[in-house]
CSV table of C-alpha atoms in Angstrom, one decimal:
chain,number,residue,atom,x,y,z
A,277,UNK,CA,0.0,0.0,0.0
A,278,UNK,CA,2.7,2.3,1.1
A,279,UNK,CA,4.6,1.5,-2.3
A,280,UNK,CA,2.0,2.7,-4.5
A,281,UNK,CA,1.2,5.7,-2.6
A,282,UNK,CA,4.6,6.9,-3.3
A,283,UNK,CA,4.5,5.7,-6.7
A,284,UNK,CA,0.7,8.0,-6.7
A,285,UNK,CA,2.6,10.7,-5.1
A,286,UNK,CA,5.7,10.9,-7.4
A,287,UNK,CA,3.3,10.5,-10.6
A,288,UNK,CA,1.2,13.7,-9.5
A,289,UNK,CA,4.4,15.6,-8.7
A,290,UNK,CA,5.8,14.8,-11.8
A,291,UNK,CA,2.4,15.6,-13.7
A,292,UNK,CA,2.5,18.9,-11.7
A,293,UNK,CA,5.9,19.8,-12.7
A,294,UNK,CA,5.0,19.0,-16.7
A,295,UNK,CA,1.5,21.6,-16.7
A,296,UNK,CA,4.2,24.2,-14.9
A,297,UNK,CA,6.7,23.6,-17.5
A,298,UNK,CA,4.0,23.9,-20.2
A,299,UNK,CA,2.8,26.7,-19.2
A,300,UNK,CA,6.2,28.2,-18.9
A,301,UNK,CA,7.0,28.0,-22.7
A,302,UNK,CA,2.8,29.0,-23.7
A,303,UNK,CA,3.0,32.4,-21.3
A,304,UNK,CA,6.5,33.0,-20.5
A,305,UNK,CA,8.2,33.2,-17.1
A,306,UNK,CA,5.7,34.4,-14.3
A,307,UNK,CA,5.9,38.0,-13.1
A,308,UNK,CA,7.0,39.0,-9.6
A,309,UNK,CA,3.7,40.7,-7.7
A,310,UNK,CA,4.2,44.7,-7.9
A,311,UNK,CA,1.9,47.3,-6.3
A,312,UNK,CA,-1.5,47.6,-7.2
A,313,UNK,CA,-2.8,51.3,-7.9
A,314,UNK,CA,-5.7,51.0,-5.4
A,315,UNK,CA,-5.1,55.0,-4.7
A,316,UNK,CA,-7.6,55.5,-1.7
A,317,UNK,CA,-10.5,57.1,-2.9
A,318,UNK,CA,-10.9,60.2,-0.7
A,319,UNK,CA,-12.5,62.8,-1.2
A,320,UNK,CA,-11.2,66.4,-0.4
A,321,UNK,CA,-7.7,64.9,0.5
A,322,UNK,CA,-5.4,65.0,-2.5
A,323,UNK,CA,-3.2,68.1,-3.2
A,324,UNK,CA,-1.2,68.1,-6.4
A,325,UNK,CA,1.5,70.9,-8.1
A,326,UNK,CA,2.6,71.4,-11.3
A,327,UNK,CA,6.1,73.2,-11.3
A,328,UNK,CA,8.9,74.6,-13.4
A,329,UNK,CA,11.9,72.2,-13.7
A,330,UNK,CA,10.0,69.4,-12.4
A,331,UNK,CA,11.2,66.8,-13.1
A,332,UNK,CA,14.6,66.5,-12.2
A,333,UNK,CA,14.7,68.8,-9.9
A,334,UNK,CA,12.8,68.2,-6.1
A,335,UNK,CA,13.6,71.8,-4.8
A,336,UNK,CA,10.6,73.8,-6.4
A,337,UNK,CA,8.2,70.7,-4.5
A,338,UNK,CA,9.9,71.9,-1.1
A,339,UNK,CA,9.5,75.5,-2.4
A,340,UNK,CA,5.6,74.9,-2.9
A,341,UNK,CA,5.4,72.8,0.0
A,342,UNK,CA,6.2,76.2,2.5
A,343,UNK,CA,4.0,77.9,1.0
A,344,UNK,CA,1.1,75.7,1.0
A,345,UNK,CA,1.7,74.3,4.4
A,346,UNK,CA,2.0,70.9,3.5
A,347,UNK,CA,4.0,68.7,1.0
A,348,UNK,CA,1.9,67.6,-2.2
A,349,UNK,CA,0.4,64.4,-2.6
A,350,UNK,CA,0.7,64.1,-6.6
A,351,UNK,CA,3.1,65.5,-8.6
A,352,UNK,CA,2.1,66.5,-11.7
A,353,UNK,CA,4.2,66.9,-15.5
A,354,UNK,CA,4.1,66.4,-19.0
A,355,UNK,CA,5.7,63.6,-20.6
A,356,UNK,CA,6.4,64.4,-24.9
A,357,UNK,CA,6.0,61.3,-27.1
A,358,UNK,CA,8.2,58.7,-27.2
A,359,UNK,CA,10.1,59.8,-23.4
A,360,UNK,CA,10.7,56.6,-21.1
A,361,UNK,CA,9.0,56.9,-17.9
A,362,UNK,CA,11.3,58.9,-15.6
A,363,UNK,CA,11.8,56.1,-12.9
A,364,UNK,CA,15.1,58.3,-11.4
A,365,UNK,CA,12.3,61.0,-10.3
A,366,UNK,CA,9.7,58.8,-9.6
A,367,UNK,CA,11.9,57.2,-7.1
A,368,UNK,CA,12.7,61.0,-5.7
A,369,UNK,CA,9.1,61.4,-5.3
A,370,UNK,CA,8.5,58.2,-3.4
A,371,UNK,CA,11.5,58.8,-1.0
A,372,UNK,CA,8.9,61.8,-0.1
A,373,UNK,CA,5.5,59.4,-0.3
A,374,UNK,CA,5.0,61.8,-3.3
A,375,UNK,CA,3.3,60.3,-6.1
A,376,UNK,CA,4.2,60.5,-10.1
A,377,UNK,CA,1.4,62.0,-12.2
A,378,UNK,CA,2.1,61.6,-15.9
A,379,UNK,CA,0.3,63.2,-18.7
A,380,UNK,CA,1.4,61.7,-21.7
A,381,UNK,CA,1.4,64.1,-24.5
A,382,UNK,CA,0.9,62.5,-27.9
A,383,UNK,CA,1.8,65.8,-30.2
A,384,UNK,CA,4.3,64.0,-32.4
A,385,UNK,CA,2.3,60.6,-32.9
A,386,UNK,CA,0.5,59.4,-36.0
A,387,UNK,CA,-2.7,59.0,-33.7
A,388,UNK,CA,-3.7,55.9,-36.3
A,389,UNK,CA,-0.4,54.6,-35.9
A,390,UNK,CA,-1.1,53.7,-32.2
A,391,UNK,CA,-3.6,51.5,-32.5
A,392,UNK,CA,-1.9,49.9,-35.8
A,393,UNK,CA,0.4,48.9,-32.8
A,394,UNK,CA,3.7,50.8,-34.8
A,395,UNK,CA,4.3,52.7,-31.3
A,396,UNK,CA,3.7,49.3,-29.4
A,397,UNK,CA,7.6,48.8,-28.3
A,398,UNK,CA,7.6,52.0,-27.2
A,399,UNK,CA,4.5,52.0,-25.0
A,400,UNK,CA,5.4,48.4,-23.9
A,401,UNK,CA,9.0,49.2,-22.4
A,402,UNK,CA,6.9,52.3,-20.9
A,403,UNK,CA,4.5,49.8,-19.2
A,404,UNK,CA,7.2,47.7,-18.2
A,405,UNK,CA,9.6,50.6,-16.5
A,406,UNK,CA,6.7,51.5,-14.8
A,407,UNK,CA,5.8,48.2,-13.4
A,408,UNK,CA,9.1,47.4,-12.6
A,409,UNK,CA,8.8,51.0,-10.4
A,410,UNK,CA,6.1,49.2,-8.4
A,411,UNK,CA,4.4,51.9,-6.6
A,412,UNK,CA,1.4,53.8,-7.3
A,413,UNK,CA,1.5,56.3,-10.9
A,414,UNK,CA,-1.5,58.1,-12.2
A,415,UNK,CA,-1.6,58.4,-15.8
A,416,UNK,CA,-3.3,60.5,-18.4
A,417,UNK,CA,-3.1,60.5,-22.2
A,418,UNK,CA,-4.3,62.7,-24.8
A,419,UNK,CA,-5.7,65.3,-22.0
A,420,UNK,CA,-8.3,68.2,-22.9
A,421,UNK,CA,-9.7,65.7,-25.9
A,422,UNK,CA,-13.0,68.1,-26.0
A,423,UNK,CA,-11.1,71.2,-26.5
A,424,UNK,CA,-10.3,72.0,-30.0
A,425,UNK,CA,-6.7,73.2,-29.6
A,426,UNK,CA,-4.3,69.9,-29.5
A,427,UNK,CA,-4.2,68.0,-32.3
A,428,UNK,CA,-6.0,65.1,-30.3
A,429,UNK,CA,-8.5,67.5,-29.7
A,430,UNK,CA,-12.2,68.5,-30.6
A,431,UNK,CA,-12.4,69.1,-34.6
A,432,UNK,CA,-9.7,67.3,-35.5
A,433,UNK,CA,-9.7,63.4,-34.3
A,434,UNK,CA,-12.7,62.1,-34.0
A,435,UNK,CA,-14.1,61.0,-30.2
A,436,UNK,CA,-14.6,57.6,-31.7
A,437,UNK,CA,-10.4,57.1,-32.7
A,438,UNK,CA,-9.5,59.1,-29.7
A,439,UNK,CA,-11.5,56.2,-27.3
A,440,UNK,CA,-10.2,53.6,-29.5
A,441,UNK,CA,-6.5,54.4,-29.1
A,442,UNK,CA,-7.2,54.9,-25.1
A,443,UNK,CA,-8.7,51.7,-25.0
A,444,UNK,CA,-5.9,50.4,-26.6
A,445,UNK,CA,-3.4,51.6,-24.4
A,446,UNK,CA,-4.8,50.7,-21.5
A,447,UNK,CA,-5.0,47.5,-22.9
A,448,UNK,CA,-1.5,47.3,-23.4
A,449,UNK,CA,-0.4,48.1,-20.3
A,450,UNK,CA,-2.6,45.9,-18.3
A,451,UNK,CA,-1.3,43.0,-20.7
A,452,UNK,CA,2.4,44.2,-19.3
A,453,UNK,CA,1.3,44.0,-15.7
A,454,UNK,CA,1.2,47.4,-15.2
A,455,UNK,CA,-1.7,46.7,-12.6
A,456,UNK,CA,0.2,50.0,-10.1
A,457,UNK,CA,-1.6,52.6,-12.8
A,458,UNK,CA,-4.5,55.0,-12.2
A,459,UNK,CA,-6.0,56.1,-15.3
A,460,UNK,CA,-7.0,59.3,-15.0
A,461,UNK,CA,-9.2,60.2,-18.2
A,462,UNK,CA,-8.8,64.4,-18.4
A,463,UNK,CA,-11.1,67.0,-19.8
A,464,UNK,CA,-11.3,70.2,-19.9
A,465,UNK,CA,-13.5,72.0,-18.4
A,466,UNK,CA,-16.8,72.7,-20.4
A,467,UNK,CA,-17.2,76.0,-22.0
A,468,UNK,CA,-17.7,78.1,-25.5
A,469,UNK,CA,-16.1,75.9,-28.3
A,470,UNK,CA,-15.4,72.5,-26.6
A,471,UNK,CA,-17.5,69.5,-27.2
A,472,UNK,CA,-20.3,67.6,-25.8
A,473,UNK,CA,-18.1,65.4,-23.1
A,474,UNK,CA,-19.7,62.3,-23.4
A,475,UNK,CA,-18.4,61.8,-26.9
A,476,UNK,CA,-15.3,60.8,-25.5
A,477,UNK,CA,-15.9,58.1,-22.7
A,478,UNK,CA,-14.0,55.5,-22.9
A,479,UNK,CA,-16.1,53.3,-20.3
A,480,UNK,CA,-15.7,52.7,-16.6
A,481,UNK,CA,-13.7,49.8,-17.8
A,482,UNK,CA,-10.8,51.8,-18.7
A,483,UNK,CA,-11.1,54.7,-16.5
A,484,UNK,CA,-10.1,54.4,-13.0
A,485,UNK,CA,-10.7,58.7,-11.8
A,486,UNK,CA,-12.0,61.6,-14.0
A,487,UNK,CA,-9.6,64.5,-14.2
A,488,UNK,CA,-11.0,68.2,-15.0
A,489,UNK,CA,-8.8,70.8,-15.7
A,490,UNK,CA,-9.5,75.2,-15.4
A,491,UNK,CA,-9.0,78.3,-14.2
A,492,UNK,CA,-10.4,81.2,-13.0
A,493,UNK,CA,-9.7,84.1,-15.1
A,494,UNK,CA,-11.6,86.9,-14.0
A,495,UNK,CA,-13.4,88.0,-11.0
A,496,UNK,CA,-16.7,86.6,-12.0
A,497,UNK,CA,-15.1,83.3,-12.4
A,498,UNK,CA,-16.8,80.9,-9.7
A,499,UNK,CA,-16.9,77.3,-8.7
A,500,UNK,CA,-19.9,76.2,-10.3
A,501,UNK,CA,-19.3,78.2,-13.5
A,502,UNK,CA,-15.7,77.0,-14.1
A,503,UNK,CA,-16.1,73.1,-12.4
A,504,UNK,CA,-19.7,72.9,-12.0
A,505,UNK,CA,-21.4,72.4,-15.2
A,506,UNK,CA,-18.8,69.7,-15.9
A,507,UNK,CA,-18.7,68.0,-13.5
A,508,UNK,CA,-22.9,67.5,-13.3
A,509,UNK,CA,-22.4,66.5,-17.3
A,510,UNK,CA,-19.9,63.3,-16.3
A,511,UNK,CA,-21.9,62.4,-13.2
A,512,UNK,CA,-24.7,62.0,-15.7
A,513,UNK,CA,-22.7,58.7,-17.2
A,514,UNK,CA,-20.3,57.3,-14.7
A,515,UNK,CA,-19.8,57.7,-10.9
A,516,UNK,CA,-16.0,57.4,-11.0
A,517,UNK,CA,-14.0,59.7,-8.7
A,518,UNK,CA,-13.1,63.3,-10.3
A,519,UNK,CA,-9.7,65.2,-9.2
A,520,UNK,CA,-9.4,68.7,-10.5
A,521,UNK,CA,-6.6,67.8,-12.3
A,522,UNK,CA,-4.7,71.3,-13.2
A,523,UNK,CA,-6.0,74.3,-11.9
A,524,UNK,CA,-5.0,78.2,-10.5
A,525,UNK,CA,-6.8,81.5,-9.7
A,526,UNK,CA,-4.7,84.3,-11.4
A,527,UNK,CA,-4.1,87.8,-9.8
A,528,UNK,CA,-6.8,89.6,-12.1
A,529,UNK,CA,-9.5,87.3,-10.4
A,530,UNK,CA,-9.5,87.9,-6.7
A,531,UNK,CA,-7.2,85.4,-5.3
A,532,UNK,CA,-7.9,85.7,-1.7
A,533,UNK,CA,-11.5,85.4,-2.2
A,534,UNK,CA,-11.3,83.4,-5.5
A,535,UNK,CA,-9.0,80.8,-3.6
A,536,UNK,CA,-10.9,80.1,-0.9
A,537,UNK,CA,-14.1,79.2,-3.5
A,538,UNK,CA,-11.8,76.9,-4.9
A,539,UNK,CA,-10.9,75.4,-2.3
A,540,UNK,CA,-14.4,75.4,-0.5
A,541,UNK,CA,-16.5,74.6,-4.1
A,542,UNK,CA,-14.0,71.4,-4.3
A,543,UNK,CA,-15.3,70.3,-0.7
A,544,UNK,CA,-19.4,70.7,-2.2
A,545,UNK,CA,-18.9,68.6,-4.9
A,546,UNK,CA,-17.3,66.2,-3.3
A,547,UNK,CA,-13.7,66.0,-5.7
A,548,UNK,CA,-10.7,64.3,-4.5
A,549,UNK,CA,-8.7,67.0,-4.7
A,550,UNK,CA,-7.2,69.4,-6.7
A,551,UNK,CA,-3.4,70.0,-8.8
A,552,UNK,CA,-2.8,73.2,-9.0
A,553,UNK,CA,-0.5,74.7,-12.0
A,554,UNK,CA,2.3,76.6,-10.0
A,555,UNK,CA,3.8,78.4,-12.9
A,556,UNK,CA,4.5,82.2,-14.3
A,557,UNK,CA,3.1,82.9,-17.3
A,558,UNK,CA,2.8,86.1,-18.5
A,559,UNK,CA,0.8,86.2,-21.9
A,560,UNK,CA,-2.6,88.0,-21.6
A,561,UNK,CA,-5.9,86.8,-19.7
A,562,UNK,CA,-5.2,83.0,-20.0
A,563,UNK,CA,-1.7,83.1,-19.0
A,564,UNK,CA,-1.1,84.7,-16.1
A,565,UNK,CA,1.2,84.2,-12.9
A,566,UNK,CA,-0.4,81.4,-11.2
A,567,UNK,CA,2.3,80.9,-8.5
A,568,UNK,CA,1.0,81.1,-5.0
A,569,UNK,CA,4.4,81.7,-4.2
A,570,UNK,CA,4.2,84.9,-6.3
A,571,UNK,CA,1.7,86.7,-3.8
A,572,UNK,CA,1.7,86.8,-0.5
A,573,UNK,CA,-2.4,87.5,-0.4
A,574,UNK,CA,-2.0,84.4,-2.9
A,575,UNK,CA,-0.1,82.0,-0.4
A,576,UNK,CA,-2.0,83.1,2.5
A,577,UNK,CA,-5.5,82.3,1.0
A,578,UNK,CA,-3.9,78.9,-0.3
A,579,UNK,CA,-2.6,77.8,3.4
A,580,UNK,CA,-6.4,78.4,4.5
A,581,UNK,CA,-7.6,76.8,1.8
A,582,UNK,CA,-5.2,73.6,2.9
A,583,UNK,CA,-6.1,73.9,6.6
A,584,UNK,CA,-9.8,74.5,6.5
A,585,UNK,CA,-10.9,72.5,3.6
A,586,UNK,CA,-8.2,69.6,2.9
A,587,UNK,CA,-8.4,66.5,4.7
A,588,UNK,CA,-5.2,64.7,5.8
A,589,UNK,CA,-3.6,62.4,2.9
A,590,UNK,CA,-4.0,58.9,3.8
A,591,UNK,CA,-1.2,56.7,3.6
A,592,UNK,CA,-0.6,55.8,-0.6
């Protein structure tokens, strides 16, 4: 009896040992576990910054930091077509529980040539580096689709391409592994000349949060006029989380009282948070200086903003 138990015994470990060996040539060597994204979802508690000369450099995070009163959550930058995932500076930003925020910009891509998969060694050693990083990265693509002025954009790819080629690269990465990525699908904010936002849903499937990007421009500029109407629109066909993913008040609004409505209108409609675009620009109405660090009535109405109306991050 004993005898052909172990003669059972080393039959099923050596049928085991064939199936793991067969499916070792079929799929390929298994993939260590990495990070999920599983960002915690709440809401008033993210802060994000855009900055100059981010990345490489860390110091203008510490600059914004002292001035807002707390160290950002998410750190926000534009990655051109074709660039490798910065893995240097995404390991900088973890060392300060800081998290990447990428929006990939597509300007030099054949958009038909994504999906045709001629980009696909690019976008799979992307996928890969950022796997391999193994901590949480929020991702965009093709951001402000329903406004009309990237090539991407409203009027000159049509919604139905633009959702094709995000489905596709979502795809792609999940095929990699890249299971550590929030997809954050960004519009902007509704207004004269973009178009309807629904057109370019991709499906809660590939969507993990709904970033909204604008500004306040002038002193009639609210919460409700610049985030409002927007966000009502995309609660109307998915319940996903929404960050205000780039936004400022410039000086020729109001800051200190235009701040604090930014900060207390994010609160009402319940957002995650908000990124706010800490750069100088100086080129009419739509560019202006939107660097709390820039104004001392700016910075002041920021750190109330922060204190009064932002919960504590929790651990990511």
């Amino acid at each position: 009896m004993k005898s052909r138990l172990v003669m059972y015994t080393a039959l099923m470990i050596a049928a085991a040992a064939l199936a793991t060996a067969i499916s070792h040539v079929a799929t390929g060597p298994s993939r260590p576990p990495v990070a999920r994204a599983a960002l915690p979802v709440t809401l008033a508690s993210y802060l994000g910054v855009f900055e100059n000369g981010t990345p490489p450099a860390y110091q203008p995070l510490a600059q914004f930091a002292r001035a807002a009163g707390r160290e950002p959550d998410l750190v926000g930058y534009f990655s051109g077509w074709a660039e490798p995932f910065d893995r240097s500076f995404a390991n900088t930003m973890h060392s300060h529980n800081m998290i990447p925020f990428v929006q990939i910009d597509p300007t030099f891509a054949s958009m038909t040539s994504i999906t045709a998969g001629d980009y696909d060694t690019y976008l799979r050693s992307y996928a890969q580096s950022v796997r391999a990083y193994g901590h949480p990265v929020v991702i965009g693509f093709g951001h402000e689709m329903n406004a009309p002025w990237y090539p991407w954009g409203y009027g000159h790819l049509s919604p139905a391409v633009f959702v094709q080629i995000w489905r596709y690269i979502v795809t792609l990465f999940r095929a990699q592994g890249a299971d550590n990525v929030t997809w954050l699908w960004t519009l902007n904010a509704d207004r004269s000349g973009t178009g309807p936002v629904a057109d370019w849903w991709p499906g809660a499937k590939y969507v993990t949060w709904v970033g909204i990007d604008g500004y306040y421009y002038r002193p009639s500029d609210t919460f409700a006029s610049v985030f409002g109407r927007t966000i009502d629109q995309v609660r109307k066909f998915t319940h996903k989380p929404v960050l205000l993913s780039e936004t400022a008040v410039g000086p020729a609004a109001g800051q200190f009282v235009k701040i604090q409505d930014l900060f207390r209108g994010m609160q009402k409609y319940k957002t995650l948070g908000l990124v706010w675009f800490d750069k100088d620009q100086h080129n009419g109405i739509f560019h202006q200086d939107w660097r709390i660090e820039g104004s001392q009535t700016a910075e002041d109405a920021f750190r109330l903003g922060v204190r009064d109306e932002l919960a504590p991050a929790e651990s990511h």
